[in-house]
C-alpha positions as MATLAB code, in Angstrom:
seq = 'XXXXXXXXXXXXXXXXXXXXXXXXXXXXXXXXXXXXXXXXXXXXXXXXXXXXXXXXXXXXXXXXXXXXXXXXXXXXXXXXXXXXXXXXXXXXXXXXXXXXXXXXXXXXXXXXXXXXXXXXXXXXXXXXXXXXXXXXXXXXXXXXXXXXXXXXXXXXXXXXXXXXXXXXXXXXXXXXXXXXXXXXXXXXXXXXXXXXXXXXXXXXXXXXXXXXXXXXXXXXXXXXXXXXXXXXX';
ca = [
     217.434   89.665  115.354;
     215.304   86.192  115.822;
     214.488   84.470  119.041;
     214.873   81.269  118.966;
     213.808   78.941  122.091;
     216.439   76.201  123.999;
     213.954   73.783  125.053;
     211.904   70.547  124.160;
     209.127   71.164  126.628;
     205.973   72.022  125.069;
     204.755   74.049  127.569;
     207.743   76.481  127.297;
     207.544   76.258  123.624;
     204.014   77.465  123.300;
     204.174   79.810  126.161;
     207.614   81.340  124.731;
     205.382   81.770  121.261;
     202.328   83.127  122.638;
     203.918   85.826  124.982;
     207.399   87.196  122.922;
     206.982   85.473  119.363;
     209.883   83.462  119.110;
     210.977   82.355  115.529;
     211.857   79.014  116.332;
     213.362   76.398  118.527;
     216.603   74.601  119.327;
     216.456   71.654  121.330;
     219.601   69.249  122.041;
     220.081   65.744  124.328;
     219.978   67.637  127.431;
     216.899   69.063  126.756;
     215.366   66.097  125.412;
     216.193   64.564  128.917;
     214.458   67.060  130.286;
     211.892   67.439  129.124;
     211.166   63.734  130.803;
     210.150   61.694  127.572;
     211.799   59.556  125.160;
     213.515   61.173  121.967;
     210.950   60.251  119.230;
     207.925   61.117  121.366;
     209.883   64.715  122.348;
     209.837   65.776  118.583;
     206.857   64.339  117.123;
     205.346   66.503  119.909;
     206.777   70.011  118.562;
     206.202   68.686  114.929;
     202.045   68.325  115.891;
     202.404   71.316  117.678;
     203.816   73.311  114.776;
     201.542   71.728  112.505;
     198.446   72.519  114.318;
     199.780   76.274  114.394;
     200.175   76.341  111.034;
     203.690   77.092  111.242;
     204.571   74.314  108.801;
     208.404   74.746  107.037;
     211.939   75.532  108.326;
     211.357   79.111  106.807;
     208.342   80.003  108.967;
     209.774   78.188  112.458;
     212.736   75.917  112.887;
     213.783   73.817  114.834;
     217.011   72.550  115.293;
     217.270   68.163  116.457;
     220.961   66.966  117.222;
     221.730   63.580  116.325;
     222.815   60.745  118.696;
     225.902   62.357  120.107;
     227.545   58.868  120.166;
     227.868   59.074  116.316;
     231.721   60.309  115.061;
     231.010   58.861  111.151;
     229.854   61.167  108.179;
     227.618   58.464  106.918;
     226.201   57.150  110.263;
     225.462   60.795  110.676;
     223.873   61.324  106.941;
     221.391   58.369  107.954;
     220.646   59.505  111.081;
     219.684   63.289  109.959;
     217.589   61.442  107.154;
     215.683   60.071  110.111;
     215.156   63.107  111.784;
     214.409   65.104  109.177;
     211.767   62.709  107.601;
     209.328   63.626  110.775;
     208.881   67.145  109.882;
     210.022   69.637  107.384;
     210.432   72.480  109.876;
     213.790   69.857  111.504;
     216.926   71.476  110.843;
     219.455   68.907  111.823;
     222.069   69.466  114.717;
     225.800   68.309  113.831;
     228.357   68.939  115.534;
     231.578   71.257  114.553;
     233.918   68.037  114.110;
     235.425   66.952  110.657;
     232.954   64.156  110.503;
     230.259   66.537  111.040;
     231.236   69.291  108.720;
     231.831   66.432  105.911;
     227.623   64.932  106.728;
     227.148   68.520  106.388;
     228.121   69.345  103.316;
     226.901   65.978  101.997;
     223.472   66.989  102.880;
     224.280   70.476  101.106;
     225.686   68.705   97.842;
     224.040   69.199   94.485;
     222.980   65.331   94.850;
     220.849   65.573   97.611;
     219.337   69.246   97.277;
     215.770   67.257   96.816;
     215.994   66.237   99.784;
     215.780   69.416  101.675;
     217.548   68.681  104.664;
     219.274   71.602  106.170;
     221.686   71.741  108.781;
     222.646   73.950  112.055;
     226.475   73.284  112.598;
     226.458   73.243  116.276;
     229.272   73.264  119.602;
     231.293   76.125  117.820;
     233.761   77.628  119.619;
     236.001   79.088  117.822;
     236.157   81.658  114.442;
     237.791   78.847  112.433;
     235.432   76.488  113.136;
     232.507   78.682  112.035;
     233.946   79.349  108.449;
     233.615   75.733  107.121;
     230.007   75.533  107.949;
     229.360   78.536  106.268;
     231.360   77.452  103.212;
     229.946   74.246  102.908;
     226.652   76.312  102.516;
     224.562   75.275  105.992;
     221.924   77.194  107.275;
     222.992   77.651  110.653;
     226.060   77.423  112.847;
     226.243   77.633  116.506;
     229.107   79.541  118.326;
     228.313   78.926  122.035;
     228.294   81.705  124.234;
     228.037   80.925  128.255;
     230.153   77.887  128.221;
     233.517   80.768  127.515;
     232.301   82.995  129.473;
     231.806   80.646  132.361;
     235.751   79.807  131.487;
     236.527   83.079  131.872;
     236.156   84.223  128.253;
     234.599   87.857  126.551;
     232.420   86.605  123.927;
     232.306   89.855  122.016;
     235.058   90.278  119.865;
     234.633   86.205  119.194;
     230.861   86.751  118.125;
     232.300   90.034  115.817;
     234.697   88.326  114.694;
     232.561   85.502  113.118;
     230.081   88.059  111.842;
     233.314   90.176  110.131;
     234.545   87.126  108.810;
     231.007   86.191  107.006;
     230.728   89.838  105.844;
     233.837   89.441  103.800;
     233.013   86.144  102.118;
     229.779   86.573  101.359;
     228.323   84.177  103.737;
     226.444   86.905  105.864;
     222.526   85.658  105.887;
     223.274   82.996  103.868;
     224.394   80.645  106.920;
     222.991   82.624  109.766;
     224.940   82.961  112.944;
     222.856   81.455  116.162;
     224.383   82.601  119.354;
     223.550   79.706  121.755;
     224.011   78.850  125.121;
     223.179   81.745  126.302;
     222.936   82.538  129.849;
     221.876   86.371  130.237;
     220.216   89.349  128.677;
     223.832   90.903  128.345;
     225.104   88.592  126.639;
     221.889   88.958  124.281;
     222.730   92.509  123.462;
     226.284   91.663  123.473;
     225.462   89.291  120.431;
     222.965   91.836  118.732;
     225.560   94.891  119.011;
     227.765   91.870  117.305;
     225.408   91.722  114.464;
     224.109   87.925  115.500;
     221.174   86.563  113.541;
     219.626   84.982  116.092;
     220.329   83.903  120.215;
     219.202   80.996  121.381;
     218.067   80.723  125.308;
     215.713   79.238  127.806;
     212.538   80.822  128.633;
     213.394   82.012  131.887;
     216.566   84.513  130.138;
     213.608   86.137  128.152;
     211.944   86.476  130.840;
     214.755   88.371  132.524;
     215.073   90.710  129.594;
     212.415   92.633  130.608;
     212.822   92.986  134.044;
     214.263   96.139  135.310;
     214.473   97.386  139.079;
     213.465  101.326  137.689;
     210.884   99.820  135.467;
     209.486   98.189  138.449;
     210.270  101.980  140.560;
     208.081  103.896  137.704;
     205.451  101.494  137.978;
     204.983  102.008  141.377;
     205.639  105.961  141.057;
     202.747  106.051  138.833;
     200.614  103.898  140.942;
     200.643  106.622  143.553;
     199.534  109.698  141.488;
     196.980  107.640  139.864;
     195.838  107.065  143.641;
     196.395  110.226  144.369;
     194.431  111.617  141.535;
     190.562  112.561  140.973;
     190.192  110.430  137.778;
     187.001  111.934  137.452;
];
């Protein structure tokens, strides 16, 4: 399973890299926002960051940009991810699960515009159905979201199997990969893996969490006391 990386902070980028090797990065408005600086200057950022890692191409480390949100047109869309995608070739472009965004999608998929290169991440998922067009239409990623259902009230699993099942029988299994995003705890990490996810998608403080455990912590501190109560030499 990959790790991708929910931010557009550099800082968390290169310190979510450096300490648990994630495989790429998703970023959306909100985070852009966050990250307090304008849009353009947000990406160019992780595109000279990636380049000066070497990390250059969507294979190596990807990250997903979402278009303006205010945009409901396939071709306002299609010039749009043209933009984004020009900056680097490691953007994957964000559209969302909408029929104007599935039809930009598989325009940028078409025969006529393979040259270009520009991939996609169908994102804002939440349902099976809406993951099997994406997948048809030949994308690279799609997005179910996890936290927002569970928040509602939802169980994520058999949703996130069902997708997975669903790619299995078509064919489409690693061919669009499934990222499990908004994630908002290490369970529902290993829910997703158990699933048979490609990848999750969280913030850097959720990896974080993944390795904390209160017995690790106990054994740590067991051990401390026999070393101290050890000749050691």
């Amino acid at each position: 399973m990959k790790y991708f990386l929910d931010s557009a902070k550099l800082d968390e980028i290169q310190t979510a890299y450096n300490t648990f090797g994630i495989d790429g990065v998703t970023t959306n408005p909100r985070h852009i926002m966050l990250s307090g600086k304008p849009f353009l200057t947000a990406i160019q950022g992780i595109a000279d960051w990636i380049k000066s890692e070497g990390l250059d191409g969507y294979e190596r480390f990807p990250v997903s940009v979402e278009i303006n949100p205010h945009l409901d047109e396939a071709e306002a869309m299609l010039a749009e991810a043209r933009k984004i995608a020009a900056i680097s070739p490691n953007f994957v472009i964000k559209i969302p699960a909408t029929e104007a965004g599935v039809t930009a999608a598989r325009k940028l998929a078409c025969k006529v515009l393979t040259a270009e290169g520009i991939k996609t991440n169908v994102t804002l998922v939440f349902s099976p159905a809406q993951a099997i067009l994406p997948a048809k239409n030949h994308s690279l990623f799609v997005s179910p979201f996890i936290g927002w259902k569970e928040a509602n009230g939802e169980d994520c699993k058999a949703y996130i199997r069902n997708i997975v099942d669903i790619y299995k029988n078509y064919g489409f299994y690693g061919k669009t990969q499934i990222i499990c995003a908004a994630i908002r705890t290490p369970k529902q990490i290993v829910d997703c893996a158990v699933a048979g996810a490609d990848i999750v998608t969280t913030g850097l403080a959720v990896y974080q969490d993944t390795m904390k455990h209160a017995y690790t912590n106990q054994g740590i501190g067991t051990f401390i006391d026999a070393w101290d109560n050890t000749v050691t030499e």
